[in-house]
mmCIF file of C-alpha atoms in Angstrom:
data_model
loop_
_atom_site.group_PDB
_atom_site.id
_atom_site.type_symbol
_atom_site.label_atom_id
_atom_site.label_comp_id
_atom_site.label_asym_id
_atom_site.label_seq_id
_atom_site.Cartn_x
_atom_site.Cartn_y
_atom_site.Cartn_z
ATOM 1 C CA UNK A 1 -0.570 -30.293 -14.344
ATOM 2 C CA UNK A 2 0.600 -33.569 -13.504
ATOM 3 C CA UNK A 3 -2.514 -35.299 -14.752
ATOM 4 C CA UNK A 4 -2.080 -37.771 -17.528
ATOM 5 C CA UNK A 5 -4.065 -37.425 -20.151
ATOM 6 C CA UNK A 6 -5.481 -40.854 -21.352
ATOM 7 C CA UNK A 7 -7.740 -41.533 -24.670
ATOM 8 C CA UNK A 8 -11.073 -42.712 -24.491
ATOM 9 C CA UNK A 9 -11.544 -46.355 -25.926
ATOM 10 C CA UNK A 10 -14.057 -46.391 -28.783
ATOM 11 C CA UNK A 11 -15.625 -49.785 -27.950
ATOM 12 C CA UNK A 12 -15.377 -50.788 -31.618
ATOM 13 C CA UNK A 13 -12.255 -52.769 -32.231
ATOM 14 C CA UNK A 14 -13.399 -55.086 -34.965
ATOM 15 C CA UNK A 15 -13.971 -58.304 -32.927
ATOM 16 C CA UNK A 16 -17.321 -60.183 -32.845
ATOM 17 C CA UNK A 17 -19.904 -59.056 -30.042
ATOM 18 C CA UNK A 18 -20.523 -62.014 -27.980
ATOM 19 C CA UNK A 19 -20.547 -64.794 -30.723
ATOM 20 C CA UNK A 20 -22.453 -62.539 -33.471
ATOM 21 C CA UNK A 21 -20.285 -61.640 -36.355
ATOM 22 C CA UNK A 22 -20.424 -57.929 -37.493
ATOM 23 C CA UNK A 23 -21.905 -57.769 -41.198
ATOM 24 C CA UNK A 24 -20.066 -56.081 -43.599
ATOM 25 C CA UNK A 25 -21.780 -53.766 -45.919
ATOM 26 C CA UNK A 26 -25.133 -53.792 -44.176
ATOM 27 C CA UNK A 27 -27.661 -51.564 -45.683
ATOM 28 C CA UNK A 28 -28.504 -48.468 -43.977
ATOM 29 C CA UNK A 29 -32.135 -47.357 -43.771
ATOM 30 C CA UNK A 30 -32.852 -44.078 -45.634
ATOM 31 C CA UNK A 31 -32.370 -41.216 -43.473
ATOM 32 C CA UNK A 32 -30.308 -43.143 -40.800
ATOM 33 C CA UNK A 33 -26.741 -42.002 -39.876
ATOM 34 C CA UNK A 34 -24.037 -43.846 -38.773
ATOM 35 C CA UNK A 35 -20.228 -43.474 -37.672
ATOM 36 C CA UNK A 36 -17.309 -45.456 -36.813
ATOM 37 C CA UNK A 37 -18.055 -44.775 -33.247
ATOM 38 C CA UNK A 38 -21.652 -45.562 -32.908
ATOM 39 C CA UNK A 39 -20.850 -48.172 -30.375
ATOM 40 C CA UNK A 40 -18.740 -45.900 -28.190
ATOM 41 C CA UNK A 41 -22.061 -45.187 -26.161
ATOM 42 C CA UNK A 42 -22.320 -48.946 -25.082
ATOM 43 C CA UNK A 43 -20.950 -49.114 -21.636
ATOM 44 C CA UNK A 44 -20.928 -53.008 -21.535
ATOM 45 C CA UNK A 45 -17.532 -54.357 -20.265
ATOM 46 C CA UNK A 46 -15.519 -56.306 -22.877
ATOM 47 C CA UNK A 47 -13.020 -59.001 -22.745
ATOM 48 C CA UNK A 48 -14.123 -59.653 -18.971
ATOM 49 C CA UNK A 49 -12.900 -56.044 -17.986
ATOM 50 C CA UNK A 50 -14.273 -54.838 -14.972
ATOM 51 C CA UNK A 51 -16.217 -51.390 -14.864
ATOM 52 C CA UNK A 52 -14.242 -48.324 -13.836
ATOM 53 C CA UNK A 53 -10.815 -50.046 -14.764
ATOM 54 C CA UNK A 54 -10.422 -48.566 -17.947
ATOM 55 C CA UNK A 55 -8.122 -45.584 -18.470
ATOM 56 C CA UNK A 56 -10.983 -43.017 -17.849
ATOM 57 C CA UNK A 57 -11.329 -44.243 -14.433
ATOM 58 C CA UNK A 58 -7.568 -44.375 -13.734
ATOM 59 C CA UNK A 59 -7.125 -40.738 -14.975
ATOM 60 C CA UNK A 60 -10.155 -39.762 -12.590
ATOM 61 C CA UNK A 61 -8.637 -41.304 -9.739
ATOM 62 C CA UNK A 62 -5.187 -39.467 -10.169
ATOM 63 C CA UNK A 63 -7.133 -36.266 -10.536
ATOM 64 C CA UNK A 64 -9.038 -36.842 -7.313
ATOM 65 C CA UNK A 65 -5.622 -37.675 -5.463
ATOM 66 C CA UNK A 66 -4.049 -34.139 -6.306
ATOM 67 C CA UNK A 67 -6.588 -31.735 -4.705
ATOM 68 C CA UNK A 68 -5.142 -28.178 -3.817
ATOM 69 C CA UNK A 69 -3.962 -27.660 -0.435
ATOM 70 C CA UNK A 70 -6.471 -25.626 1.819
ATOM 71 C CA UNK A 71 -5.872 -22.246 2.742
ATOM 72 C CA UNK A 72 -5.314 -22.949 6.109
ATOM 73 C CA UNK A 73 -2.601 -25.412 5.329
ATOM 74 C CA UNK A 74 -0.841 -22.631 2.799
ATOM 75 C CA UNK A 75 -1.179 -20.007 5.321
ATOM 76 C CA UNK A 76 1.715 -20.821 7.739
ATOM 77 C CA UNK A 77 3.922 -21.476 4.564
ATOM 78 C CA UNK A 78 2.703 -18.006 3.185
ATOM 79 C CA UNK A 79 3.603 -16.280 6.352
ATOM 80 C CA UNK A 80 7.083 -17.526 6.702
ATOM 81 C CA UNK A 81 7.923 -16.481 2.932
ATOM 82 C CA UNK A 82 6.313 -13.064 3.883
ATOM 83 C CA UNK A 83 8.719 -12.492 6.882
ATOM 84 C CA UNK A 84 11.743 -13.838 4.748
ATOM 85 C CA UNK A 85 11.057 -11.269 2.106
ATOM 86 C CA UNK A 86 10.329 -8.591 4.782
ATOM 87 C CA UNK A 87 13.621 -9.212 6.088
ATOM 88 C CA UNK A 88 15.636 -9.205 2.774
ATOM 89 C CA UNK A 89 13.763 -5.911 1.687
ATOM 90 C CA UNK A 90 14.501 -4.416 5.040
ATOM 91 C CA UNK A 91 18.219 -5.544 4.686
ATOM 92 C CA UNK A 92 18.884 -4.586 1.186
ATOM 93 C CA UNK A 93 16.067 -2.630 -0.542
ATOM 94 C CA UNK A 94 13.789 -0.289 1.973
ATOM 95 C CA UNK A 95 13.192 0.262 5.502
ATOM 96 C CA UNK A 96 10.727 2.276 7.399
ATOM 97 C CA UNK A 97 11.799 4.758 9.806
ATOM 98 C CA UNK A 98 9.806 6.942 12.156
ATOM 99 C CA UNK A 99 10.423 10.714 12.970
ATOM 100 C CA UNK A 100 10.937 11.308 16.627
ATOM 101 C CA UNK A 101 11.690 14.996 16.767
ATOM 102 C CA UNK A 102 10.772 18.387 15.245
ATOM 103 C CA UNK A 103 14.074 19.226 13.639
ATOM 104 C CA UNK A 104 12.808 18.478 10.016
ATOM 105 C CA UNK A 105 9.578 20.468 10.213
ATOM 106 C CA UNK A 106 7.662 21.325 8.124
ATOM 107 C CA UNK A 107 8.958 18.751 5.845
ATOM 108 C CA UNK A 108 8.255 16.020 8.158
ATOM 109 C CA UNK A 109 6.186 15.984 11.175
ATOM 110 C CA UNK A 110 6.763 14.043 14.673
ATOM 111 C CA UNK A 111 5.258 10.531 14.016
ATOM 112 C CA UNK A 112 5.564 10.703 10.090
ATOM 113 C CA UNK A 113 6.876 7.455 8.680
ATOM 114 C CA UNK A 114 9.478 7.433 5.696
ATOM 115 C CA UNK A 115 10.699 4.697 3.440
ATOM 116 C CA UNK A 116 14.469 4.900 3.122
ATOM 117 C CA UNK A 117 16.174 3.590 0.190
ATOM 118 C CA UNK A 118 18.881 1.307 0.977
ATOM 119 C CA UNK A 119 19.456 -0.182 -2.683
ATOM 120 C CA UNK A 120 21.341 2.350 -4.374
ATOM 121 C CA UNK A 121 24.236 2.782 -1.967
ATOM 122 C CA UNK A 122 25.093 -1.128 -2.891
ATOM 123 C CA UNK A 123 25.757 0.300 -6.583
ATOM 124 C CA UNK A 124 28.054 3.132 -5.420
ATOM 125 C CA UNK A 125 25.667 5.902 -5.340
ATOM 126 C CA UNK A 126 26.869 8.824 -3.212
ATOM 127 C CA UNK A 127 24.733 11.234 -1.153
ATOM 128 C CA UNK A 128 23.526 14.362 -3.199
ATOM 129 C CA UNK A 129 22.827 17.969 -2.078
ATOM 130 C CA UNK A 130 19.469 18.536 -1.077
ATOM 131 C CA UNK A 131 18.568 14.750 -0.432
ATOM 132 C CA UNK A 132 17.067 14.027 2.945
ATOM 133 C CA UNK A 133 18.980 11.141 4.537
ATOM 134 C CA UNK A 134 19.100 8.842 7.336
ATOM 135 C CA UNK A 135 22.419 8.172 8.951
ATOM 136 C CA UNK A 136 23.957 6.448 12.211
ATOM 137 C CA UNK A 137 24.775 8.720 14.793
ATOM 138 C CA UNK A 138 28.424 9.462 14.021
ATOM 139 C CA UNK A 139 29.736 10.471 17.296
ATOM 140 C CA UNK A 140 27.274 10.877 20.283
ATOM 141 C CA UNK A 141 25.007 13.317 18.526
ATOM 142 C CA UNK A 142 22.202 11.662 20.500
ATOM 143 C CA UNK A 143 23.851 11.867 23.716
ATOM 144 C CA UNK A 144 21.423 12.589 26.588
ATOM 145 C CA UNK A 145 18.373 11.660 24.427
ATOM 146 C CA UNK A 146 16.290 8.985 26.033
ATOM 147 C CA UNK A 147 15.950 5.862 23.998
ATOM 148 C CA UNK A 148 12.106 4.628 23.778
ATOM 149 C CA UNK A 149 11.158 1.148 25.211
ATOM 150 C CA UNK A 150 9.325 -0.832 22.553
ATOM 151 C CA UNK A 151 6.725 -3.480 23.485
ATOM 152 C CA UNK A 152 7.153 -7.043 22.141
ATOM 153 C CA UNK A 153 4.708 -6.154 19.199
ATOM 154 C CA UNK A 154 7.038 -3.327 18.121
ATOM 155 C CA UNK A 155 9.942 -5.423 18.488
ATOM 156 C CA UNK A 156 8.651 -7.931 16.252
ATOM 157 C CA UNK A 157 7.650 -5.448 13.610
ATOM 158 C CA UNK A 158 11.145 -3.624 13.793
ATOM 159 C CA UNK A 159 12.944 -7.135 13.215
ATOM 160 C CA UNK A 160 11.052 -7.492 9.931
ATOM 161 C CA UNK A 161 11.640 -3.807 8.850
ATOM 162 C CA UNK A 162 7.967 -2.576 9.312
ATOM 163 C CA UNK A 163 9.242 -0.260 12.283
ATOM 164 C CA UNK A 164 12.600 1.101 12.988
ATOM 165 C CA UNK A 165 14.502 -0.665 15.696
ATOM 166 C CA UNK A 166 14.710 1.622 19.113
ATOM 167 C CA UNK A 167 18.205 0.296 19.356
ATOM 168 C CA UNK A 168 19.527 1.927 16.075
ATOM 169 C CA UNK A 169 20.736 5.454 16.892
ATOM 170 C CA UNK A 170 19.827 7.112 13.703
ATOM 171 C CA UNK A 171 19.289 10.594 12.610
ATOM 172 C CA UNK A 172 17.430 12.165 9.678
ATOM 173 C CA UNK A 173 18.679 15.696 8.150
ATOM 174 C CA UNK A 174 19.091 17.235 4.757
ATOM 175 C CA UNK A 175 22.494 17.257 2.838
ATOM 176 C CA UNK A 176 23.804 20.687 2.180
ATOM 177 C CA UNK A 177 27.342 20.040 1.052
ATOM 178 C CA UNK A 178 29.143 16.990 -0.195
ATOM 179 C CA UNK A 179 32.704 16.319 -0.427
ATOM 180 C CA UNK A 180 34.868 19.185 -1.821
ATOM 181 C CA UNK A 181 32.026 21.822 -1.278
ATOM 182 C CA UNK A 182 32.241 25.036 0.905
ATOM 183 C CA UNK A 183 29.384 25.864 3.055
ATOM 184 C CA UNK A 184 29.063 29.258 4.908
ATOM 185 C CA UNK A 185 26.539 31.018 7.116
ATOM 186 C CA UNK A 186 27.159 34.873 7.634
ATOM 187 C CA UNK A 187 24.592 36.659 10.059
ATOM 188 C CA UNK A 188 20.873 35.265 9.302
ATOM 189 C CA UNK A 189 21.416 34.029 5.716
ATOM 190 C CA UNK A 190 21.264 33.070 3.030
ATOM 191 C CA UNK A 191 23.178 29.741 3.092
ATOM 192 C CA UNK A 192 26.045 29.723 0.852
ATOM 193 C CA UNK A 193 27.230 26.550 -1.018
ATOM 194 C CA UNK A 194 30.263 27.168 -3.102
ATOM 195 C CA UNK A 195 29.461 30.950 -3.269
ATOM 196 C CA UNK A 196 26.004 30.253 -4.440
ATOM 197 C CA UNK A 197 22.958 31.425 -2.178
ATOM 198 C CA UNK A 198 20.366 28.838 -1.700
ATOM 199 C CA UNK A 199 16.628 29.653 -1.806
ATOM 200 C CA UNK A 200 15.195 27.344 0.776
ATOM 201 C CA UNK A 201 11.388 27.295 0.726
ATOM 202 C CA UNK A 202 11.453 24.253 3.109
ATOM 203 C CA UNK A 203 12.971 25.892 6.001
ATOM 204 C CA UNK A 204 10.485 26.249 8.811
ATOM 205 C CA UNK A 205 8.216 29.200 8.690
ATOM 206 C CA UNK A 206 9.502 32.009 10.571
ATOM 207 C CA UNK A 207 13.260 30.516 10.888
ATOM 208 C CA UNK A 208 16.065 32.286 9.220
ATOM 209 C CA UNK A 209 18.477 30.014 6.969
ATOM 210 C CA UNK A 210 21.310 30.656 9.335
ATOM 211 C CA UNK A 211 21.449 31.138 12.972
ATOM 212 C CA UNK A 212 22.918 34.375 14.283
ATOM 213 C CA UNK A 213 25.043 32.667 17.321
ATOM 214 C CA UNK A 214 28.508 32.116 18.403
ATOM 215 C CA UNK A 215 28.114 28.385 19.343
ATOM 216 C CA UNK A 216 27.854 27.035 15.769
ATOM 217 C CA UNK A 217 25.263 29.191 13.963
ATOM 218 C CA UNK A 218 28.039 31.125 11.951
ATOM 219 C CA UNK A 219 30.742 29.013 9.967
ATOM 220 C CA UNK A 220 32.724 28.448 6.885
ATOM 221 C CA UNK A 221 33.552 24.896 6.495
ATOM 222 C CA UNK A 222 35.063 22.903 3.517
ATOM 223 C CA UNK A 223 33.690 19.225 3.350
ATOM 224 C CA UNK A 224 36.302 16.443 3.066
ATOM 225 C CA UNK A 225 36.018 13.913 0.697
ATOM 226 C CA UNK A 226 33.814 10.900 2.095
ATOM 227 C CA UNK A 227 31.889 13.270 4.044
ATOM 228 C CA UNK A 228 28.503 15.118 3.909
ATOM 229 C CA UNK A 229 27.369 18.399 5.859
ATOM 230 C CA UNK A 230 23.664 18.020 7.087
ATOM 231 C CA UNK A 231 21.452 20.489 8.400
ATOM 232 C CA UNK A 232 17.631 20.340 9.718
ATOM 233 C CA UNK A 233 14.825 22.161 7.923
ATOM 234 C CA UNK A 234 13.810 23.509 11.586
ATOM 235 C CA UNK A 235 17.023 25.746 11.660
ATOM 236 C CA UNK A 236 16.320 27.075 15.055
ATOM 237 C CA UNK A 237 15.416 23.670 16.413
ATOM 238 C CA UNK A 238 17.838 21.149 15.032
ATOM 239 C CA UNK A 239 21.378 19.700 16.545
ATOM 240 C CA UNK A 240 23.152 19.240 13.165
ATOM 241 C CA UNK A 241 26.407 19.413 11.690
ATOM 242 C CA UNK A 242 26.831 23.120 12.895
ATOM 243 C CA UNK A 243 26.560 22.209 16.314
ATOM 244 C CA UNK A 244 28.846 19.049 16.432
ATOM 245 C CA UNK A 245 31.868 20.868 15.127
ATOM 246 C CA UNK A 246 33.861 19.863 18.376
ATOM 247 C CA UNK A 247 33.377 15.920 17.563
ATOM 248 C CA UNK A 248 35.903 13.880 16.041
ATOM 249 C CA UNK A 249 34.470 14.235 12.594
ATOM 250 C CA UNK A 250 34.084 18.372 12.978
ATOM 251 C CA UNK A 251 30.411 18.100 12.579
ATOM 252 C CA UNK A 252 30.842 16.055 9.032
ATOM 253 C CA UNK A 253 28.715 12.808 8.668
ATOM 254 C CA UNK A 254 30.806 9.858 6.958
ATOM 255 C CA UNK A 255 29.341 8.650 3.607
ATOM 256 C CA UNK A 256 29.868 4.900 5.362
ATOM 257 C CA UNK A 257 27.300 6.085 8.008
ATOM 258 C CA UNK A 258 24.661 6.819 5.767
ATOM 259 C CA UNK A 259 21.930 4.108 5.770
ATOM 260 C CA UNK A 260 20.010 5.786 2.549
ATOM 261 C CA UNK A 261 17.875 8.405 1.115
ATOM 262 C CA UNK A 262 14.392 8.948 2.456
ATOM 263 C CA UNK A 263 12.175 8.714 -0.628
ATOM 264 C CA UNK A 264 8.670 8.701 0.338
ATOM 265 C CA UNK A 265 6.581 9.832 3.384
ATOM 266 C CA UNK A 266 4.576 6.862 3.608
ATOM 267 C CA UNK A 267 2.244 7.291 6.886
ATOM 268 C CA UNK A 268 -0.223 8.972 7.842
ATOM 269 C CA UNK A 269 -1.908 8.590 4.519
ATOM 270 C CA UNK A 270 -2.946 12.220 4.303
ATOM 271 C CA UNK A 271 0.639 13.128 4.273
ATOM 272 C CA UNK A 272 1.798 10.923 1.646
ATOM 273 C CA UNK A 273 4.244 12.126 -0.836
ATOM 274 C CA UNK A 274 7.749 11.961 -2.336
ATOM 275 C CA UNK A 275 10.814 13.904 -1.151
ATOM 276 C CA UNK A 276 12.502 15.344 -4.048
ATOM 277 C CA UNK A 277 15.788 17.319 -4.480
ATOM 278 C CA UNK A 278 14.824 20.977 -4.242
ATOM 279 C CA UNK A 279 15.242 22.931 -7.425
ATOM 280 C CA UNK A 280 17.873 25.541 -5.953
ATOM 281 C CA UNK A 281 20.506 22.852 -5.627
ATOM 282 C CA UNK A 282 20.548 22.677 -9.487
ATOM 283 C CA UNK A 283 21.424 26.077 -10.102
ATOM 284 C CA UNK A 284 24.452 26.864 -12.327
ATOM 285 C CA UNK A 285 27.871 26.637 -10.753
ATOM 286 C CA UNK A 286 26.732 24.866 -7.508
ATOM 287 C CA UNK A 287 27.711 21.430 -8.876
ATOM 288 C CA UNK A 288 25.851 19.246 -11.261
ATOM 289 C CA UNK A 289 24.568 15.765 -10.669
ATOM 290 C CA UNK A 290 26.129 13.134 -12.807
ATOM 291 C CA UNK A 291 23.886 11.115 -15.113
ATOM 292 C CA UNK A 292 24.977 7.834 -13.342
ATOM 293 C CA UNK A 293 23.924 9.030 -9.970
ATOM 294 C CA UNK A 294 20.583 10.368 -11.473
ATOM 295 C CA UNK A 295 19.828 7.080 -12.861
ATOM 296 C CA UNK A 296 20.600 5.382 -9.800
ATOM 297 C CA UNK A 297 18.061 7.851 -7.837
ATOM 298 C CA UNK A 298 15.110 6.389 -9.941
ATOM 299 C CA UNK A 299 16.430 2.734 -9.231
ATOM 300 C CA UNK A 300 13.845 2.182 -6.074
ATOM 301 C CA UNK A 301 10.756 2.401 -8.539
ATOM 302 C CA UNK A 302 12.067 0.091 -11.218
ATOM 303 C CA UNK A 303 13.393 -2.456 -8.314
ATOM 304 C CA UNK A 304 9.566 -2.247 -6.678
ATOM 305 C CA UNK A 305 8.116 -3.164 -10.135
ATOM 306 C CA UNK A 306 10.761 -5.930 -10.736
ATOM 307 C CA UNK A 307 10.264 -7.454 -7.248
ATOM 308 C CA UNK A 308 6.534 -7.370 -7.494
ATOM 309 C CA UNK A 309 6.562 -8.958 -11.357
ATOM 310 C CA UNK A 310 7.439 -12.357 -10.112
ATOM 311 C CA UNK A 311 4.677 -12.486 -7.391
ATOM 312 C CA UNK A 312 2.250 -11.228 -9.903
ATOM 313 C CA UNK A 313 3.345 -14.281 -12.314
ATOM 314 C CA UNK A 314 3.343 -16.730 -9.708
ATOM 315 C CA UNK A 315 -0.199 -15.844 -8.544
ATOM 316 C CA UNK A 316 -1.243 -15.987 -12.418
ATOM 317 C CA UNK A 317 0.255 -19.280 -12.994
ATOM 318 C CA UNK A 318 -1.098 -20.644 -9.782
ATOM 319 C CA UNK A 319 -4.775 -19.453 -10.834
ATOM 320 C CA UNK A 320 -4.440 -20.887 -14.242
ATOM 321 C CA UNK A 321 -3.179 -24.433 -12.956
ATOM 322 C CA UNK A 322 -6.140 -24.543 -10.569
ATOM 323 C CA UNK A 323 -8.551 -23.572 -13.219
ATOM 324 C CA UNK A 324 -7.088 -26.285 -15.548
ATOM 325 C CA UNK A 325 -7.515 -29.175 -12.637
ATOM 326 C CA UNK A 326 -10.972 -28.212 -12.195
ATOM 327 C CA UNK A 327 -11.600 -28.273 -16.056
ATOM 328 C CA UNK A 328 -9.854 -31.816 -16.099
ATOM 329 C CA UNK A 329 -12.133 -32.891 -13.492
ATOM 330 C CA UNK A 330 -15.270 -31.570 -15.088
ATOM 331 C CA UNK A 331 -14.196 -33.337 -18.286
ATOM 332 C CA UNK A 332 -13.603 -36.605 -16.558
ATOM 333 C CA UNK A 333 -16.862 -36.246 -14.719
ATOM 334 C CA UNK A 334 -18.874 -35.881 -18.045
ATOM 335 C CA UNK A 335 -17.326 -38.735 -19.750
#
């Protein structure tokens, strides 16, 4: 692209050939064929023209001047583009988080990496019952927990979103109640939401849905608008909303502090899988998910395809452009 197509000259323009007039109506021997361009194969320069100065030579020179950049020259540009895209994706679309504790076993194991959807909250999506969400520490829930010290490589990876930042005090739990819900634990369970008993197969084996203690395991709360009530799947090993009822939010998590919903277990590979909402939260009477929010929950997959499409188109066009240049050079060289 960008090369000028120059028509080849036929070499037959009706002029006399070095003092010899071109005869008209010259008989053609039997079996011989002729055409208007029989003289085109004559490479003898005409009109004092020097070899290599015709349009074909100019086109060939132009093609040689537009050689594609080498891979090593393009590599720094590609790295910069990749870093910028990673930063944008981390900020607005998806971010990776590492699981530091056992509070969400067996749904999530220590060391698992999850991908968190940060896009749908930009469109007004609210946390739903049953979702696994990442949120900022509402009021010193992590007090006394040691903060990891990342090495320089981990700091770079966290900056571009490939690893979570050690400076961000984030937690991951399951949403049990949303604004307006009444959540209750009596004895060892089951856990009640708006009077409906939850069937919770995701609760850690050997645990009871409710903890029979007097320091937070027994409760009945109504979740205010703009807040959520969260609990870990490892019920007997999770310092969640139940055990933070003395903080300024009474154990609730402000929706504004929610980073996003964990949608995929991405690492290690043998534990890859999605994190869907359990069916028990769809039972009649507990509250129905609106069609608008249901549509938003599938947005990350659509955005991933939309984000990948321009890259695929760019690569295809670039390949076609390089092939076109190669064909033009081959054609010019055969003239």
